[in-house]
XYZ file of C-alpha atoms in Angstrom:
382
model
C 1.349 25.489 -28.364
C 3.100 28.869 -28.289
C 1.995 29.413 -24.690
C 3.534 26.078 -23.712
C 6.806 26.963 -25.412
C 6.877 30.339 -23.664
C 6.262 28.724 -20.325
C 9.004 26.183 -20.912
C 11.765 28.185 -22.548
C 11.641 31.967 -22.180
C 14.316 32.415 -24.838
C 12.003 31.062 -27.545
C 9.543 33.919 -27.077
C 11.684 36.726 -25.713
C 15.202 36.159 -27.026
C 16.688 38.039 -29.963
C 19.887 38.306 -31.944
C 22.683 40.177 -30.197
C 22.055 43.907 -30.414
C 24.594 46.266 -31.990
C 25.005 50.040 -32.166
C 22.657 50.731 -29.243
C 25.218 53.180 -27.811
C 24.998 56.111 -27.329
C 21.649 55.217 -25.743
C 18.557 56.219 -27.674
C 15.319 54.763 -28.997
C 12.653 52.704 -27.237
C 15.017 50.919 -24.768
C 16.374 54.228 -23.420
C 14.276 55.870 -20.712
C 16.530 58.771 -19.717
C 19.667 59.948 -17.949
C 20.304 59.862 -14.216
C 21.109 62.913 -12.019
C 24.233 63.096 -9.842
C 24.364 64.178 -6.198
C 27.292 64.737 -3.846
C 27.137 62.967 -0.473
C 29.394 64.909 1.893
C 30.988 62.458 4.325
C 32.275 65.379 6.423
C 28.694 66.188 7.462
C 27.068 64.473 10.451
C 25.505 61.193 9.215
C 21.988 62.466 9.915
C 22.506 65.391 7.498
C 24.322 63.719 4.583
C 21.212 62.843 2.591
C 19.187 66.038 3.129
C 19.773 67.561 -0.330
C 18.905 64.325 -2.109
C 15.773 63.786 -0.024
C 14.619 67.341 -0.676
C 14.516 66.514 -4.389
C 13.359 62.894 -4.285
C 11.100 62.514 -1.234
C 7.872 62.614 -3.251
C 9.016 59.841 -5.604
C 10.355 57.789 -2.670
C 7.018 58.092 -0.878
C 5.320 56.673 -3.992
C 7.598 53.611 -3.967
C 7.192 53.020 -0.231
C 3.398 53.362 -0.492
C 3.354 50.838 -3.336
C 5.295 48.341 -1.230
C 2.830 48.904 1.639
C -0.111 48.365 -0.723
C 1.383 45.063 -1.890
C 1.897 43.982 1.728
C -1.724 44.846 2.518
C -2.862 42.767 -0.469
C -1.231 39.676 1.057
C -2.087 40.602 4.668
C -5.352 42.597 4.475
C -5.540 43.119 8.229
C -2.910 45.831 7.934
C -0.917 44.269 10.757
C 2.254 43.953 8.688
C 2.378 47.670 7.936
C 1.491 48.403 11.564
C 4.424 46.253 12.711
C 6.727 48.072 10.295
C 5.658 51.513 11.513
C 5.700 50.692 15.238
C 8.113 47.805 15.783
C 10.767 47.864 13.055
C 11.748 51.361 14.115
C 13.429 49.804 17.157
C 15.617 47.738 14.833
C 17.394 50.907 13.730
C 19.217 51.179 17.056
C 20.807 47.769 16.442
C 22.298 48.790 13.089
C 25.948 49.880 13.008
C 27.042 53.516 13.004
C 26.877 55.599 10.806
C 24.118 53.708 8.974
C 21.632 53.967 11.846
C 22.035 57.741 12.003
C 21.787 58.096 8.222
C 18.480 56.195 8.197
C 17.110 58.471 10.904
C 18.211 61.487 8.896
C 16.492 60.212 5.748
C 13.274 59.620 7.701
C 13.405 63.127 9.152
C 14.121 64.893 5.866
C 11.641 62.844 3.796
C 8.779 62.727 6.293
C 8.518 58.950 5.812
C 8.236 56.878 9.027
C 11.610 55.472 10.086
C 10.335 51.885 10.098
C 9.330 52.208 6.453
C 12.759 53.596 5.503
C 14.393 50.610 7.229
C 12.125 48.166 5.368
C 12.877 49.887 2.041
C 16.575 49.241 2.729
C 15.923 45.618 3.706
C 13.906 45.015 0.520
C 16.937 45.414 -1.672
C 18.675 42.624 0.242
C 16.045 40.095 -0.914
C 14.282 41.240 -4.124
C 16.979 41.776 -6.772
C 17.829 39.882 -9.943
C 20.705 41.391 -11.915
C 23.377 40.785 -14.565
C 26.984 41.867 -13.904
C 30.017 41.629 -16.200
C 33.736 42.295 -15.758
C 35.763 42.008 -18.957
C 39.319 42.761 -20.123
C 40.263 43.896 -23.626
C 43.421 43.009 -25.566
C 45.324 45.972 -24.111
C 44.617 44.901 -20.513
C 41.958 47.553 -19.918
C 39.126 46.471 -17.623
C 35.418 47.227 -17.994
C 32.637 46.607 -15.472
C 28.926 46.885 -16.237
C 25.569 45.746 -14.911
C 21.850 45.731 -15.464
C 20.084 46.536 -12.213
C 16.876 44.477 -12.109
C 14.489 44.979 -9.202
C 10.836 44.328 -8.351
C 10.342 40.593 -8.890
C 6.805 39.618 -7.788
C 6.176 43.166 -6.539
C 2.943 44.045 -8.297
C 2.307 43.253 -11.968
C 0.438 46.023 -13.812
C -1.719 44.148 -16.337
C -2.769 47.310 -18.170
C 0.801 48.527 -18.795
C 2.388 45.073 -18.896
C 5.048 46.026 -16.354
C 6.116 45.623 -12.731
C 4.765 48.571 -10.753
C 7.681 48.863 -8.315
C 10.205 48.587 -11.171
C 8.479 51.443 -12.983
C 8.263 53.624 -9.889
C 11.908 53.062 -8.940
C 13.230 54.686 -12.116
C 12.609 58.284 -10.951
C 14.658 57.656 -7.781
C 17.761 56.211 -9.480
C 20.706 58.523 -8.795
C 24.455 58.637 -9.259
C 26.221 59.481 -6.010
C 29.648 61.027 -5.512
C 30.785 60.397 -1.938
C 33.309 63.063 -0.990
C 35.572 63.871 1.928
C 37.493 67.155 2.036
C 35.899 67.994 -1.341
C 37.580 64.975 -2.961
C 35.833 61.875 -4.328
C 36.231 58.789 -2.131
C 33.977 56.578 -4.265
C 30.988 56.772 -6.615
C 27.867 54.644 -6.809
C 24.544 54.168 -8.580
C 21.729 53.982 -6.036
C 18.068 54.318 -5.271
C 17.395 57.507 -3.303
C 16.698 56.407 0.263
C 18.877 53.283 0.063
C 22.149 53.756 1.953
C 23.880 50.499 1.008
C 25.794 50.105 -2.252
C 24.943 47.786 -5.141
C 27.159 49.332 -7.852
C 30.239 51.401 -7.179
C 33.739 52.442 -8.172
C 36.698 53.539 -6.079
C 38.652 55.646 -8.571
C 41.884 54.059 -9.809
C 41.513 51.073 -7.435
C 38.470 48.852 -8.080
C 34.861 48.531 -9.266
C 32.196 46.528 -7.429
C 28.665 45.250 -7.975
C 26.492 42.972 -5.853
C 23.896 40.437 -7.062
C 21.432 38.443 -5.010
C 22.120 34.718 -4.634
C 19.053 32.512 -4.234
C 19.547 29.973 -1.456
C 17.494 28.081 1.117
C 19.787 29.634 3.707
C 18.811 32.997 2.275
C 18.449 36.578 3.365
C 15.176 35.927 5.181
C 17.003 33.632 7.619
C 19.765 36.117 8.370
C 17.350 39.009 8.783
C 15.151 36.903 11.100
C 18.214 36.025 13.181
C 19.057 39.717 13.409
C 15.558 40.431 14.705
C 16.065 37.733 17.332
C 19.361 39.212 18.502
C 22.116 37.397 16.586
C 24.113 40.192 14.992
C 27.479 38.754 13.972
C 26.635 38.958 10.256
C 26.833 42.080 8.102
C 24.173 43.520 5.819
C 25.343 43.078 2.211
C 24.812 46.686 1.209
C 26.593 47.946 4.322
C 29.560 45.685 3.588
C 29.915 46.864 -0.012
C 29.655 50.490 1.067
C 32.238 50.005 3.836
C 34.612 48.388 1.347
C 34.125 51.138 -1.239
C 34.864 53.705 1.434
C 37.753 52.035 3.241
C 39.445 49.287 1.187
C 42.920 50.253 0.014
C 43.342 47.914 -2.983
C 41.665 45.324 -5.208
C 43.145 42.524 -3.092
C 42.027 44.151 0.163
C 38.477 44.422 -1.200
C 38.573 40.834 -2.472
C 39.693 39.463 0.900
C 36.985 41.326 2.828
C 34.229 40.323 0.385
C 35.305 36.671 0.607
C 35.664 36.413 4.383
C 33.147 38.696 6.124
C 30.152 36.910 7.622
C 26.918 38.034 5.935
C 23.218 38.168 6.719
C 22.391 36.850 3.243
C 24.165 34.829 0.530
C 25.373 36.981 -2.355
C 27.517 37.317 -5.446
C 30.163 40.029 -5.373
C 31.543 41.001 -8.759
C 34.855 42.832 -8.438
C 37.090 44.505 -10.998
C 40.529 46.018 -10.487
C 43.014 48.158 -12.373
C 45.605 45.618 -13.527
C 45.320 42.839 -16.095
C 43.673 39.768 -14.555
C 42.042 41.689 -11.709
C 38.435 40.630 -12.033
C 36.372 37.978 -10.266
C 32.981 36.710 -9.149
C 32.885 35.730 -5.470
C 30.069 33.273 -4.670
C 29.161 33.616 -1.014
C 27.148 31.686 1.505
C 26.409 33.600 4.654
C 29.568 32.260 6.283
C 32.147 31.556 3.565
C 33.277 31.968 -0.037
C 32.079 28.897 -1.966
C 33.845 29.834 -5.198
C 36.037 32.602 -6.612
C 36.018 32.777 -10.405
C 38.936 34.887 -11.601
C 39.813 36.361 -14.955
C 42.588 34.252 -16.484
C 43.769 35.720 -19.764
C 46.366 32.998 -20.317
C 43.629 30.365 -20.242
C 41.231 32.397 -22.381
C 38.959 33.680 -19.603
C 38.752 37.360 -20.590
C 35.370 37.960 -18.954
C 33.384 36.803 -15.941
C 29.621 37.134 -15.762
C 27.079 36.657 -12.997
C 23.298 36.712 -13.046
C 21.722 35.057 -9.990
C 22.812 31.427 -10.239
C 25.948 29.515 -9.242
C 28.190 29.207 -12.286
C 28.575 25.432 -11.869
C 24.795 24.958 -12.069
C 22.432 25.592 -14.993
C 20.275 28.702 -14.562
C 16.551 28.361 -14.066
C 15.075 27.582 -17.495
C 12.577 30.448 -17.147
C 15.359 32.899 -16.227
C 18.330 32.200 -18.453
C 20.083 35.536 -18.909
C 23.526 33.961 -18.640
C 23.525 32.065 -21.953
C 22.483 34.991 -24.204
C 24.895 37.340 -22.417
C 27.794 34.922 -22.931
C 26.785 34.373 -26.558
C 26.854 38.114 -27.215
C 30.170 38.624 -25.430
C 31.715 35.793 -27.455
C 30.348 37.315 -30.660
C 31.804 40.683 -29.661
C 35.301 39.126 -29.170
C 37.987 40.466 -26.880
C 39.506 42.459 -29.752
C 36.341 44.569 -30.141
C 35.540 44.964 -26.453
C 34.474 48.404 -25.197
C 31.858 49.952 -22.919
C 29.547 50.556 -25.911
C 29.933 46.884 -26.910
C 29.008 45.760 -23.381
C 26.027 48.125 -23.448
C 24.906 46.236 -26.571
C 25.118 42.959 -24.626
C 23.069 44.381 -21.761
C 20.514 45.729 -24.265
C 19.796 42.288 -25.741
C 16.627 40.507 -24.553
C 16.223 38.704 -22.183
C 19.334 40.207 -20.529
C 17.233 43.363 -20.825
C 13.815 42.532 -19.401
C 10.772 43.996 -17.653
C 12.619 44.148 -14.316
C 15.536 46.181 -15.686
C 15.594 49.583 -14.009
C 18.913 50.872 -15.333
C 22.258 49.974 -16.903
C 25.525 51.137 -15.327
C 28.874 51.222 -17.145
C 32.112 51.671 -15.189
C 35.836 52.057 -15.778
C 38.200 52.179 -12.836
C 40.370 54.931 -14.363
C 39.307 58.215 -12.743
C 36.154 56.462 -11.477
C 34.317 56.763 -14.796
C 30.597 55.927 -14.431
C 27.603 56.152 -16.777
C 24.056 55.169 -15.857
C 20.996 55.061 -18.111
C 17.364 54.292 -17.284
C 15.975 51.454 -19.381
C 12.728 50.239 -20.904
C 12.018 46.835 -22.428
C 9.376 47.137 -25.181
C 7.069 44.193 -25.840
C 7.565 41.388 -26.542
C 9.789 41.236 -23.484
C 10.480 38.687 -20.747
C 8.905 39.613 -17.383
C 12.281 38.767 -15.745
């Protein structure tokens, strides 16, 4: 009977009361801090990642090898990996500058074949499930936070009761400070070897996270079209990085995120500096389907996105939205803070076996904190 309940409603087996006082991070859900590296945008693109790769190439090789092993499990002939190593490398030339040169530089400095570096970057476009929150307190201060969940269906380790890729990604999580003329342009939380952006802040202007959106017209379609020569869409991670680097305001970022044609559907979660500047942009590959804004006058003091359209119920086996909203409502706007949001993101099943790290951001001065996470049993696999 219990097995049937677990299969039907994950919350019955894996949910818990809203956590409190989990910050500062410690205990069994805290796996460690994350190192920070400077990415010097004044360097040639092929040299920008050398210092990071010098430190993280061994760990990155482990992740890439694991992904290859999983591919060989499904396609034992080895042809898929052979195609990656010999054919995908030609795809790099079709990618926009400076991203193509940066990928070549990472391959050179890590010793990993270029095709495998390209595939590692593509993987993030199609294998993420995350929870992002933008919330405003009673004083008008904005907070932005997310759990970065990655590795769905990428190798379940029965012995350790964990996803193998999720576990192996934790050593390559890094905070990045992108600088020009020795001044910060933007900051991000990334996987070493991934040159797109999934979580970032442009100091004193805006914060940004990206979540995957499941759709029949999904990332596989856009990527396949790119292979076949149609290249009018933009890679999600390249778009977010371009916006973090070049957008001049919250509104400028919002307009570009809503209107740029994409290779894959996505959710963009954007926070600004002024009261009311926060939204979730639901994107198809060609258009914005919905923009959900903060509206303090109408009582909307937070917006939240997991991986499902807000006007539809989440998948019953993957309902992170309901417990996150419950915990935010229990917190109340009066008691809102980054530590309070960390409590929300530490509550199962918002915290789950796929959770690699939690990132907390404030737009003022580009404040960012990132912590590696662990979800002790009993814990939802996603």
